[in-house]
PDB file of C-alpha atoms in Angstrom:
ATOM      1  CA  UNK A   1       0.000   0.000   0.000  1.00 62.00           C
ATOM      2  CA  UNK A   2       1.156   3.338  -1.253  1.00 77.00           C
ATOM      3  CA  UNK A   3       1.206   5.785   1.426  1.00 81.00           C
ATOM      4  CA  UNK A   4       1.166   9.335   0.338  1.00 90.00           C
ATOM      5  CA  UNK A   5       3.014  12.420   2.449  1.00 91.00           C
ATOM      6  CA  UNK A   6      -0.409  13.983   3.704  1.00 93.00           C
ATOM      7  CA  UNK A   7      -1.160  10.639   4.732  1.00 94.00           C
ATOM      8  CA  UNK A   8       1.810  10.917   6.803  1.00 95.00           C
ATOM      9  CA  UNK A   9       1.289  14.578   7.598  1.00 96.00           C
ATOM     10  CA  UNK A  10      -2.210  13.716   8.848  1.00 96.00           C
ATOM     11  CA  UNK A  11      -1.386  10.504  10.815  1.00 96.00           C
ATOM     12  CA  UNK A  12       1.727  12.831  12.328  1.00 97.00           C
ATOM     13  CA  UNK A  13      -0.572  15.657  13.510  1.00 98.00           C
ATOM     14  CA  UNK A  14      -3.810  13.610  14.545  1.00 97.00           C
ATOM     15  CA  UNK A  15      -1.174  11.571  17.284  1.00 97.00           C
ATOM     16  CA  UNK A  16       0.446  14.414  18.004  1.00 97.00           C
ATOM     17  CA  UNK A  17      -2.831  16.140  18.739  1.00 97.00           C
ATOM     18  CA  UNK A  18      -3.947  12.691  20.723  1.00 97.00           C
ATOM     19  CA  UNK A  19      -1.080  12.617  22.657  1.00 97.00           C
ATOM     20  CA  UNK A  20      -1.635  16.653  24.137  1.00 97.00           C
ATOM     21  CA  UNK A  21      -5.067  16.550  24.643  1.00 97.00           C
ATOM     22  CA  UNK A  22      -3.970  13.184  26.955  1.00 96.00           C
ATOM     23  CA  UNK A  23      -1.357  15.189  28.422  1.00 96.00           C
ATOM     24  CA  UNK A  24      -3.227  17.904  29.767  1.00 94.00           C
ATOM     25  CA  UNK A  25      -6.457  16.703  30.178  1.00 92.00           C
ATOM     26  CA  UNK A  26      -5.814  16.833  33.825  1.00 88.00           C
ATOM     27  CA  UNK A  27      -4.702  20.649  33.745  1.00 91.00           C
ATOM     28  CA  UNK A  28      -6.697  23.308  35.491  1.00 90.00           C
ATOM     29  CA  UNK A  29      -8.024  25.451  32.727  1.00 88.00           C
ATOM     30  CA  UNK A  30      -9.616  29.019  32.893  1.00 89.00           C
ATOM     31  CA  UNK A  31     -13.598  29.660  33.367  1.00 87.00           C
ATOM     32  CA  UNK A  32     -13.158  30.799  29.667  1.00 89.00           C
ATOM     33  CA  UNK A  33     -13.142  27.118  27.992  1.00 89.00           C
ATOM     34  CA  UNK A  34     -16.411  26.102  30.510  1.00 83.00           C
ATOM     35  CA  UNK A  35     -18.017  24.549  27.042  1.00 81.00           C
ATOM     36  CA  UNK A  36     -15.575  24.026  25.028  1.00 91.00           C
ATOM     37  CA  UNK A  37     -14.942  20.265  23.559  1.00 93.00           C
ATOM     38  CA  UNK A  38     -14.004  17.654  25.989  1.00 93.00           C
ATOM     39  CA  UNK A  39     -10.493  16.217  25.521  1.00 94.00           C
ATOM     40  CA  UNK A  40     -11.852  12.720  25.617  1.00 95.00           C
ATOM     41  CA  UNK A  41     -13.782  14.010  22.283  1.00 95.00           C
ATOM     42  CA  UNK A  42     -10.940  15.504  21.170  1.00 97.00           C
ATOM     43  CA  UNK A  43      -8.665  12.641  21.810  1.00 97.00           C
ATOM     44  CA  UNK A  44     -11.062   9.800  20.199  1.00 97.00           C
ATOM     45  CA  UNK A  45     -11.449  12.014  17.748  1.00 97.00           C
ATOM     46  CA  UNK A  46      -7.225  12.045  16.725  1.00 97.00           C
ATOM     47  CA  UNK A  47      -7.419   8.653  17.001  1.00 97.00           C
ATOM     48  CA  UNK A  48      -9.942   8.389  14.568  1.00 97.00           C
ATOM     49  CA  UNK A  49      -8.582  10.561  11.924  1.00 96.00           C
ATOM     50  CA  UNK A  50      -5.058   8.973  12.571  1.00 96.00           C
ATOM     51  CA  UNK A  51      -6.475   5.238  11.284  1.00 95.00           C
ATOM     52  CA  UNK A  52      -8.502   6.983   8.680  1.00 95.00           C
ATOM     53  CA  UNK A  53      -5.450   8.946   7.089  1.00 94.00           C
ATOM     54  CA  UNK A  54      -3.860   5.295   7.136  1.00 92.00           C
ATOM     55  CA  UNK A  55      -6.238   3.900   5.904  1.00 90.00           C
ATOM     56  CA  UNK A  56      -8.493   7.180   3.642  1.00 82.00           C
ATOM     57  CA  UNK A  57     -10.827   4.641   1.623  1.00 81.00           C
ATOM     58  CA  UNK A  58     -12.958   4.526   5.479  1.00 78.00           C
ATOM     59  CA  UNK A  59     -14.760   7.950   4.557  1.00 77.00           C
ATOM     60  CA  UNK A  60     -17.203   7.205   7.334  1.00 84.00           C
ATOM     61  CA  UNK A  61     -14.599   7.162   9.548  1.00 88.00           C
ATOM     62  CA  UNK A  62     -12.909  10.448   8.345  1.00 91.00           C
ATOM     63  CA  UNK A  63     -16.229  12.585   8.158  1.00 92.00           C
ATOM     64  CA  UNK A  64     -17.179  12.148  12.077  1.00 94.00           C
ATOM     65  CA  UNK A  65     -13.183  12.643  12.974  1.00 96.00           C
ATOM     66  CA  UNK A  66     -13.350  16.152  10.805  1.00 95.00           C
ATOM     67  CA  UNK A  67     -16.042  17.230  12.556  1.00 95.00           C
ATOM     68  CA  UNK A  68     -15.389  16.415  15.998  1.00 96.00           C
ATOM     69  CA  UNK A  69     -11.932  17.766  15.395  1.00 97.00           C
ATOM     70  CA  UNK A  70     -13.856  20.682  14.263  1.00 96.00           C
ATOM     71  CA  UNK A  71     -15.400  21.244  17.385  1.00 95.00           C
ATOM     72  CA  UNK A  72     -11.737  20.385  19.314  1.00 96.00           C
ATOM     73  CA  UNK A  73     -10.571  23.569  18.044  1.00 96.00           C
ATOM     74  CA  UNK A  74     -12.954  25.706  18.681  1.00 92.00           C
ATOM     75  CA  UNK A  75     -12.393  28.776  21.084  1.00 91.00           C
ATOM     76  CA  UNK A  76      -8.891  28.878  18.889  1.00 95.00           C
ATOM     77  CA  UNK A  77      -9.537  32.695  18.007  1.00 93.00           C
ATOM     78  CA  UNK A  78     -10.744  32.907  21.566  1.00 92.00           C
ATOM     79  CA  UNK A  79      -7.504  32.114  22.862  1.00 95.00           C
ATOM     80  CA  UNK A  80      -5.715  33.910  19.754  1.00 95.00           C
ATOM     81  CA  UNK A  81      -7.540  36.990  20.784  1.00 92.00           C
ATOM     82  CA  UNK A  82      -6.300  36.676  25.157  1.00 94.00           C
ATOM     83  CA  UNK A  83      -2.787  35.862  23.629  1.00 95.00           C
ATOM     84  CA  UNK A  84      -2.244  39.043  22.279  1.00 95.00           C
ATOM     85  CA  UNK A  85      -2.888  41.104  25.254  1.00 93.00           C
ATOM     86  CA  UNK A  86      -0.791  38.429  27.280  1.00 93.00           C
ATOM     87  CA  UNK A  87       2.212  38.689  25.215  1.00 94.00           C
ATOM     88  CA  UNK A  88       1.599  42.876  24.319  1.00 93.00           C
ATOM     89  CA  UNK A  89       0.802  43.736  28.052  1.00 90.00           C
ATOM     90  CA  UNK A  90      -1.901  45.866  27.374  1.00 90.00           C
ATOM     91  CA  UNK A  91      -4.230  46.195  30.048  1.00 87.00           C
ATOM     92  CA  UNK A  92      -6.788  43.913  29.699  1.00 84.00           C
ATOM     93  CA  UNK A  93      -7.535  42.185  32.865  1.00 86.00           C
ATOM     94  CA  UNK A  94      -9.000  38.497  33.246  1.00 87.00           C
ATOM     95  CA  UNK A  95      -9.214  38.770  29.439  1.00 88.00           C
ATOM     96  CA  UNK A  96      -5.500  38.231  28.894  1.00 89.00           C
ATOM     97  CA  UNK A  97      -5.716  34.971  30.971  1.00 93.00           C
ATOM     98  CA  UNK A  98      -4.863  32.116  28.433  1.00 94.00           C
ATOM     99  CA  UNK A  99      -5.002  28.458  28.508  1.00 95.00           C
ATOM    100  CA  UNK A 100      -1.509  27.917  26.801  1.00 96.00           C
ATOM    101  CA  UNK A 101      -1.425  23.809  26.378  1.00 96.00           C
ATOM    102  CA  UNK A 102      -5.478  24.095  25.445  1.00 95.00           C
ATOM    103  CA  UNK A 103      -4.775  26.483  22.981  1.00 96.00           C
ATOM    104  CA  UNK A 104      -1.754  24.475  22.006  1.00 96.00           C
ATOM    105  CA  UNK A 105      -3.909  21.764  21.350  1.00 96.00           C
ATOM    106  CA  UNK A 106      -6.235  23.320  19.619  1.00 97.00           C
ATOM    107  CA  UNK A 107      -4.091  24.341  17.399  1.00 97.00           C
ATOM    108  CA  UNK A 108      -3.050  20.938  16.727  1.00 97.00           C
ATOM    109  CA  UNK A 109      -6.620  20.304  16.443  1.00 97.00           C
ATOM    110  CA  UNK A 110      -7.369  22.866  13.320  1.00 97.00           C
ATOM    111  CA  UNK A 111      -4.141  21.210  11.773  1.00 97.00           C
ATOM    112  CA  UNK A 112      -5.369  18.199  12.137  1.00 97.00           C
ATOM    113  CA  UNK A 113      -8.915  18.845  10.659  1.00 97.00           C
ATOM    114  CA  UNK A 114      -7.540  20.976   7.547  1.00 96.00           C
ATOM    115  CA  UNK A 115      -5.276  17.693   6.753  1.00 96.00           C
ATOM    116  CA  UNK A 116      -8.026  14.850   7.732  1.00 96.00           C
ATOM    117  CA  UNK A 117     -10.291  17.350   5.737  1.00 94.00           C
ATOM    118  CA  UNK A 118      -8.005  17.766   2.643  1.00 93.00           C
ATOM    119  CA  UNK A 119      -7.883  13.759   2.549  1.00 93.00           C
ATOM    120  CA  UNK A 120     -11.965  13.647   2.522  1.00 91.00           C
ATOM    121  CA  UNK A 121     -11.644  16.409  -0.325  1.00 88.00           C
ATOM    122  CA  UNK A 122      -9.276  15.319  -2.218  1.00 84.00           C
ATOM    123  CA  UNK A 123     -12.138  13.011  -4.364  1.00 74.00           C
ATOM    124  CA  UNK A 124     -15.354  15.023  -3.280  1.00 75.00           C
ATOM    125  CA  UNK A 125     -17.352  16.585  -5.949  1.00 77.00           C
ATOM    126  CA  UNK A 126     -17.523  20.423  -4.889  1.00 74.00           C
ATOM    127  CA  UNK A 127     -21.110  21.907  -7.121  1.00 73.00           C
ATOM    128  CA  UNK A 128     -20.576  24.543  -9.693  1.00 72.00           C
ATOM    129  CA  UNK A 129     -21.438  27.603 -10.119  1.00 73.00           C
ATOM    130  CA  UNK A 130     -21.546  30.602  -7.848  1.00 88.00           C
ATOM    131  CA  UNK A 131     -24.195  29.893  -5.589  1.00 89.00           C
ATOM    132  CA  UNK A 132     -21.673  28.434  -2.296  1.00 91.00           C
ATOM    133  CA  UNK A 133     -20.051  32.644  -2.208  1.00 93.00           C
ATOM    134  CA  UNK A 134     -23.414  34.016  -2.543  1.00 95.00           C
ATOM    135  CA  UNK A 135     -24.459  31.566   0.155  1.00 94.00           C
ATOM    136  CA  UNK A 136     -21.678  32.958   2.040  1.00 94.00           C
ATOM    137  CA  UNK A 137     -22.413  36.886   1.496  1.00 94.00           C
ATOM    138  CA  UNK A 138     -26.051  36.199   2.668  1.00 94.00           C
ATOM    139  CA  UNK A 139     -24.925  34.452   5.862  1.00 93.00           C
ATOM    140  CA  UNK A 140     -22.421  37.055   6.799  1.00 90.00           C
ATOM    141  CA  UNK A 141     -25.117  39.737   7.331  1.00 90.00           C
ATOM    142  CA  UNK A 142     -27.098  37.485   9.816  1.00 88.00           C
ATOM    143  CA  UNK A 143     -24.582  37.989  13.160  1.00 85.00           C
ATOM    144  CA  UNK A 144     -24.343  41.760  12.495  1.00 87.00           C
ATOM    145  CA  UNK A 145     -27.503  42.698  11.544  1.00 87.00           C
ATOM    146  CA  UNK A 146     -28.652  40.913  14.662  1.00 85.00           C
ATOM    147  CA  UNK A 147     -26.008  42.770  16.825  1.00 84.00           C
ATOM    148  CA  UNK A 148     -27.309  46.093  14.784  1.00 87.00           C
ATOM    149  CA  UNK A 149     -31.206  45.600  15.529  1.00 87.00           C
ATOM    150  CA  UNK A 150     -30.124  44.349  19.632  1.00 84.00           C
ATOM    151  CA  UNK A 151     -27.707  48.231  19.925  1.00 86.00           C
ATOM    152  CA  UNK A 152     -30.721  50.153  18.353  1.00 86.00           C
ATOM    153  CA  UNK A 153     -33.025  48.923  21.361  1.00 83.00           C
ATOM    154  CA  UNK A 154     -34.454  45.769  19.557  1.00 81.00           C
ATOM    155  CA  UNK A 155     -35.942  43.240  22.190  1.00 77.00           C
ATOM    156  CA  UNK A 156     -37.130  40.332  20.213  1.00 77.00           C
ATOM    157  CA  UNK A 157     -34.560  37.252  21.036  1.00 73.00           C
ATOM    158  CA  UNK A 158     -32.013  39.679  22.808  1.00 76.00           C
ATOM    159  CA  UNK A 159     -30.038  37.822  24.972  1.00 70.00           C
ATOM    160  CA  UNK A 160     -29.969  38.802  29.088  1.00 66.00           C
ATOM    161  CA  UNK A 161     -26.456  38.822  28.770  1.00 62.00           C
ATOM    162  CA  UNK A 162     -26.385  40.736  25.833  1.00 64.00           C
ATOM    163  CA  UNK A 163     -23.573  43.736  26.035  1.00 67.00           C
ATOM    164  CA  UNK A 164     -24.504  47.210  24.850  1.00 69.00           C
ATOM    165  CA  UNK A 165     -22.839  48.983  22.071  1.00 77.00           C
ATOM    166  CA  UNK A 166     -22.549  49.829  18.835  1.00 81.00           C
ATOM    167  CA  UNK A 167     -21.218  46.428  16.896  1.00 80.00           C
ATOM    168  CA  UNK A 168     -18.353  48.422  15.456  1.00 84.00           C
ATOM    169  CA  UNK A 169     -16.430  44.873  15.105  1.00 81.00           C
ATOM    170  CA  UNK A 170     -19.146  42.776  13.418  1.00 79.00           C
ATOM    171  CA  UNK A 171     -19.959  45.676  11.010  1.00 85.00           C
ATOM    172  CA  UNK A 172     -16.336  45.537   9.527  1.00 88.00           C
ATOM    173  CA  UNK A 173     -16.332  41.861  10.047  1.00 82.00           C
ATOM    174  CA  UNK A 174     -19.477  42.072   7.772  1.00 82.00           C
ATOM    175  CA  UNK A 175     -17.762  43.813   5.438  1.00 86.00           C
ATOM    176  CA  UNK A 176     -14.768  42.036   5.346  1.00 89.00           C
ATOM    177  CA  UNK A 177     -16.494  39.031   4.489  1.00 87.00           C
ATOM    178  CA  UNK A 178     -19.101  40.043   1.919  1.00 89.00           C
ATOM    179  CA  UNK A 179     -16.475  41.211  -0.062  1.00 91.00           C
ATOM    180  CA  UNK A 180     -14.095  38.000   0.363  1.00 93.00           C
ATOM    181  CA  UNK A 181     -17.526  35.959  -0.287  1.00 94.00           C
ATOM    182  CA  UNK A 182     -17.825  37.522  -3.887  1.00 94.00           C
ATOM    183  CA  UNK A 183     -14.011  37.882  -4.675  1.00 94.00           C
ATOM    184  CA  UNK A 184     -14.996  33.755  -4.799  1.00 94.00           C
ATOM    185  CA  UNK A 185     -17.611  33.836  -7.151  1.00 93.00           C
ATOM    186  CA  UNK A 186     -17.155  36.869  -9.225  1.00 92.00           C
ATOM    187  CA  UNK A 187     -14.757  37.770 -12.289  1.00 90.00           C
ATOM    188  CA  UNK A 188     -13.120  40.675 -10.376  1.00 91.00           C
ATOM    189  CA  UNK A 189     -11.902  38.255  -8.003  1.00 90.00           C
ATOM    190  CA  UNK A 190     -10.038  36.692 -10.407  1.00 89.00           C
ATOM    191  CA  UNK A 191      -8.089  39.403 -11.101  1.00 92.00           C
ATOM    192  CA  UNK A 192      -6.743  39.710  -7.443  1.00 92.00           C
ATOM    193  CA  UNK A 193      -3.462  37.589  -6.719  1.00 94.00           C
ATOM    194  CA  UNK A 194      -5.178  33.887  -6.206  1.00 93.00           C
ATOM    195  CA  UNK A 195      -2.512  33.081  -3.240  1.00 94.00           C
ATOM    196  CA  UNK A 196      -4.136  36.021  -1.371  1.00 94.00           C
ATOM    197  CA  UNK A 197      -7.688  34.903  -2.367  1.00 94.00           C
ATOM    198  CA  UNK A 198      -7.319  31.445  -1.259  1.00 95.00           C
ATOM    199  CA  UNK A 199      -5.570  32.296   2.219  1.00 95.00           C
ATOM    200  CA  UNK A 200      -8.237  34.721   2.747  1.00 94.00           C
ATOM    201  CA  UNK A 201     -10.485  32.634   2.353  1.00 95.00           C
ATOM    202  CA  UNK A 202      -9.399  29.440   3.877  1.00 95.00           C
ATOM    203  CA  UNK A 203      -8.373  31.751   6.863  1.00 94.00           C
ATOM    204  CA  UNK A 204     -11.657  32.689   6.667  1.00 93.00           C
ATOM    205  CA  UNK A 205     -13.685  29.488   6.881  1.00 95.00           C
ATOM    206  CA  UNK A 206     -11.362  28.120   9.851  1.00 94.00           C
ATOM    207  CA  UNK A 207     -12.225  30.994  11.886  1.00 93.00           C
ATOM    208  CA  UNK A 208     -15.939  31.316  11.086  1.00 93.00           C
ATOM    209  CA  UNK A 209     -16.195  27.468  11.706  1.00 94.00           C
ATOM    210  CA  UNK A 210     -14.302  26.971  14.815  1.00 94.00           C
ATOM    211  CA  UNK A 211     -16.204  29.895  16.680  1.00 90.00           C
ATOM    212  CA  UNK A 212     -19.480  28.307  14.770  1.00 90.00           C
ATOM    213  CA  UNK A 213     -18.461  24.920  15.844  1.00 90.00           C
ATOM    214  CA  UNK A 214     -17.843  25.914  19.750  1.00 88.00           C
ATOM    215  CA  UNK A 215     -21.009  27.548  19.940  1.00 84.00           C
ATOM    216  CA  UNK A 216     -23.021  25.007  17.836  1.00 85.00           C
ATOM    217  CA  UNK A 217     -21.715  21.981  19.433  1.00 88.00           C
ATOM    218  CA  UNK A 218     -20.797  23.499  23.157  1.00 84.00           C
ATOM    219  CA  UNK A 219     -24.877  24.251  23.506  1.00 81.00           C
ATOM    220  CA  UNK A 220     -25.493  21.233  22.369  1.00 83.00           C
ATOM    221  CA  UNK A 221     -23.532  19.403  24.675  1.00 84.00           C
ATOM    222  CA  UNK A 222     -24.775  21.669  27.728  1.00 82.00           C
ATOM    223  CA  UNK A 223     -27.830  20.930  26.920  1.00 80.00           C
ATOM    224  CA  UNK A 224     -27.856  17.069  26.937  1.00 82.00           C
ATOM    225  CA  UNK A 225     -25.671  17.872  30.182  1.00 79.00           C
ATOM    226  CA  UNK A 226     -22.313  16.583  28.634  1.00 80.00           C
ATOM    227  CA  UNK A 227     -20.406  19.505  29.661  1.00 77.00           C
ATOM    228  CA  UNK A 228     -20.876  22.378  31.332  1.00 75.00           C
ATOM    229  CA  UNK A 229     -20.818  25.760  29.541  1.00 72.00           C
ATOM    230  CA  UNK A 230     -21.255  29.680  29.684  1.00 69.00           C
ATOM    231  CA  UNK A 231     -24.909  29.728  28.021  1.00 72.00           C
ATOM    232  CA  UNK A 232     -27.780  30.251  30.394  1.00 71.00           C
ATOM    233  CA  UNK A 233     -30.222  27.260  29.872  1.00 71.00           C
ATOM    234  CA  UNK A 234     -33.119  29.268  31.843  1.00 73.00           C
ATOM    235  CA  UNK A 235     -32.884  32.394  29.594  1.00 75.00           C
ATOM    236  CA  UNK A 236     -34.138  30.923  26.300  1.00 76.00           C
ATOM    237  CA  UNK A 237     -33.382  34.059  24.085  1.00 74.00           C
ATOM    238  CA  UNK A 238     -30.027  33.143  24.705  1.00 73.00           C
ATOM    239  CA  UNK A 239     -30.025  29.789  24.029  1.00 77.00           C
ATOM    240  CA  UNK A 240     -31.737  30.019  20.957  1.00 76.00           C
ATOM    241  CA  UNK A 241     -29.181  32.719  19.830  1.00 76.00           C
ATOM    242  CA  UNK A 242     -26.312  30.866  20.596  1.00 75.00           C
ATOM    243  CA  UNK A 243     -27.973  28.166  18.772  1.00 76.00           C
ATOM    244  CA  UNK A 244     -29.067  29.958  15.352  1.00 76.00           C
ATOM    245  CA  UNK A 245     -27.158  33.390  15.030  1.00 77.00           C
ATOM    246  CA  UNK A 246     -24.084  32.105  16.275  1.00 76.00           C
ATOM    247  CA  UNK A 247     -24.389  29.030  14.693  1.00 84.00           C
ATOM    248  CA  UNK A 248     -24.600  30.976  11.337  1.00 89.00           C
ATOM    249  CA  UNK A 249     -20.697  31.340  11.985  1.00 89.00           C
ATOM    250  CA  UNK A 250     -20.612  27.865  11.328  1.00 92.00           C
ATOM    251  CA  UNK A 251     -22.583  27.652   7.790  1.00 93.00           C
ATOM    252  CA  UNK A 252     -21.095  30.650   7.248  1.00 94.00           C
ATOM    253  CA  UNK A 253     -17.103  28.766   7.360  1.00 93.00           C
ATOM    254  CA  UNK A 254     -18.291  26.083   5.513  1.00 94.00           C
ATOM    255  CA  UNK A 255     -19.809  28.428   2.735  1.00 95.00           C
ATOM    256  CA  UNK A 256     -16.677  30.141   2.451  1.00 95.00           C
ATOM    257  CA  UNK A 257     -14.673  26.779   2.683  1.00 94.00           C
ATOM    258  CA  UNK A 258     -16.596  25.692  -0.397  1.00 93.00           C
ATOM    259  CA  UNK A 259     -16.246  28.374  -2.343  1.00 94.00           C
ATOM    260  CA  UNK A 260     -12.596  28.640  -2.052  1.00 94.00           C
ATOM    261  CA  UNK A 261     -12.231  25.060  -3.016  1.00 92.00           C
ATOM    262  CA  UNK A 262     -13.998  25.497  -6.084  1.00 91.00           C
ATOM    263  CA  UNK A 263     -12.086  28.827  -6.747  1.00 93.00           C
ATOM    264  CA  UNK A 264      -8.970  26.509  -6.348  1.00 89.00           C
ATOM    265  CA  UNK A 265     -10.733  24.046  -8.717  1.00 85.00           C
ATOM    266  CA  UNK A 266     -11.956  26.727 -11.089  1.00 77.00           C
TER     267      UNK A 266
END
């Protein structure tokens, strides 16, 4: 049997990731990762992926290992985000607090995914035409406009915990996003440098689906009382945001993942 090197690279990283989320599963970790995957999920998950990328004709065994990876890295940006105001010193308080070997592992988590992932693509049919970027512009207005209506006074599924402001940051997220959305899917995209399109986008679609994966799959498992996590199960605004407006982060990452494969495949 012919192995090839992402097998390798894949079986390397899904171990590796194994073997830290065994290592500090033990570890006192801040109130920040209360919901965050489990590292007996993420570890049966690495060990899953590892005997797929051995062994890549099991595609049911690679699709549940890509997405429970999936959900393993979310809260990455999370800790990307406390990182920087740990290592910068600006004064942030609790905020700069970061779990260092959770985020290290979830870090070898997203690796892991992209390369199980790019094994499960490699022979998957990606449809044509536009309609994946478009997909993607429309879902990138749903967080923001939400966050718009909620800072203009709007009551109707507002969260209790809901912070007030104007959404400044989701705004120019928005933006940033419709515009990589149709750079996908439309002819001036084309004429942008396809190495920057691609990264953008793939950088994209990990971020949007980790933070749509922890917030999917992290309510999910409060709710069937697997873990415990930061969403209030009594206040049922909340819950269903989390569940649906949040959770458009997570079509919305797999939107732009698809389009930028079939932008690479174009």
């Amino acid at each position: 049997m012919r192995v090839s090197g992402l097998q390798v690279a894949a079986t390397a990283v899904s171990l590796l990731t194994l073997g830290v989320a065994v290592a500090t599963s033990g570890l006192p970790a801040p109130s920040y990762t209360a919901g965050f995957a489990p590292h007996a999920v993420t570890a049966a998950a690495a060990l899953v992926g590892a005997i797929f990328a051995l062994f890549p004709k099991a595609a049911p065994l690679g699709w549940p290992a890509a997405v429970l990876l999936l959900w393993s890295a979310g809260g990455l940006v999370l800790d990307a985000f406390r990182a920087f105001f740990a290592v910068t010193g600006i004064p942030a308080g609790d905020f700069a607090r970061v779990d260092w070997p959770g985020m290290a592992g979830r870090a070898l988590a997203l690796a892991a995914t992209a390369l199980v992932g790019a094994l499960l693509l490699r022979r998957a049919r990606v449809p044509r035409g536009p309609w994946l970027g478009y997909t993607a512009f429309a879902l990138g207005f749903v967080y923001p406009a939400a966050k718009l209506y909620w800072s203009f006074g709007g009551a109707f599924l507002r969260p209790a915990v809901y912070e007030e402001g104007f959404p400044y940051g989701e705004l120019i997220m928005l933006a940033v996003g419709a515009a990589g959305s149709l750079a996908l899917v439309q002819r001036w995209g084309r004429r942008l440098p396809r190495g920057l399109v691609v990264a953008g986008g793939w950088t994209g679609a990990a971020m949007l689906a980790t933070m749509g994966s922890m917030s999917v799959f992290g309510t999910l498992a409060q709710l069937l009382g697997v873990t415990d996590g930061p969403v209030p199960l009594g206040d049922v605004p909340a819950v269903i945001t989390v569940s649906v407006v949040y959770g458009s982060w997570l079509l919305f990452g797999l939107a732009v993942g698809g389009a930028t494969l079939a932008f690479q495949r174009r």
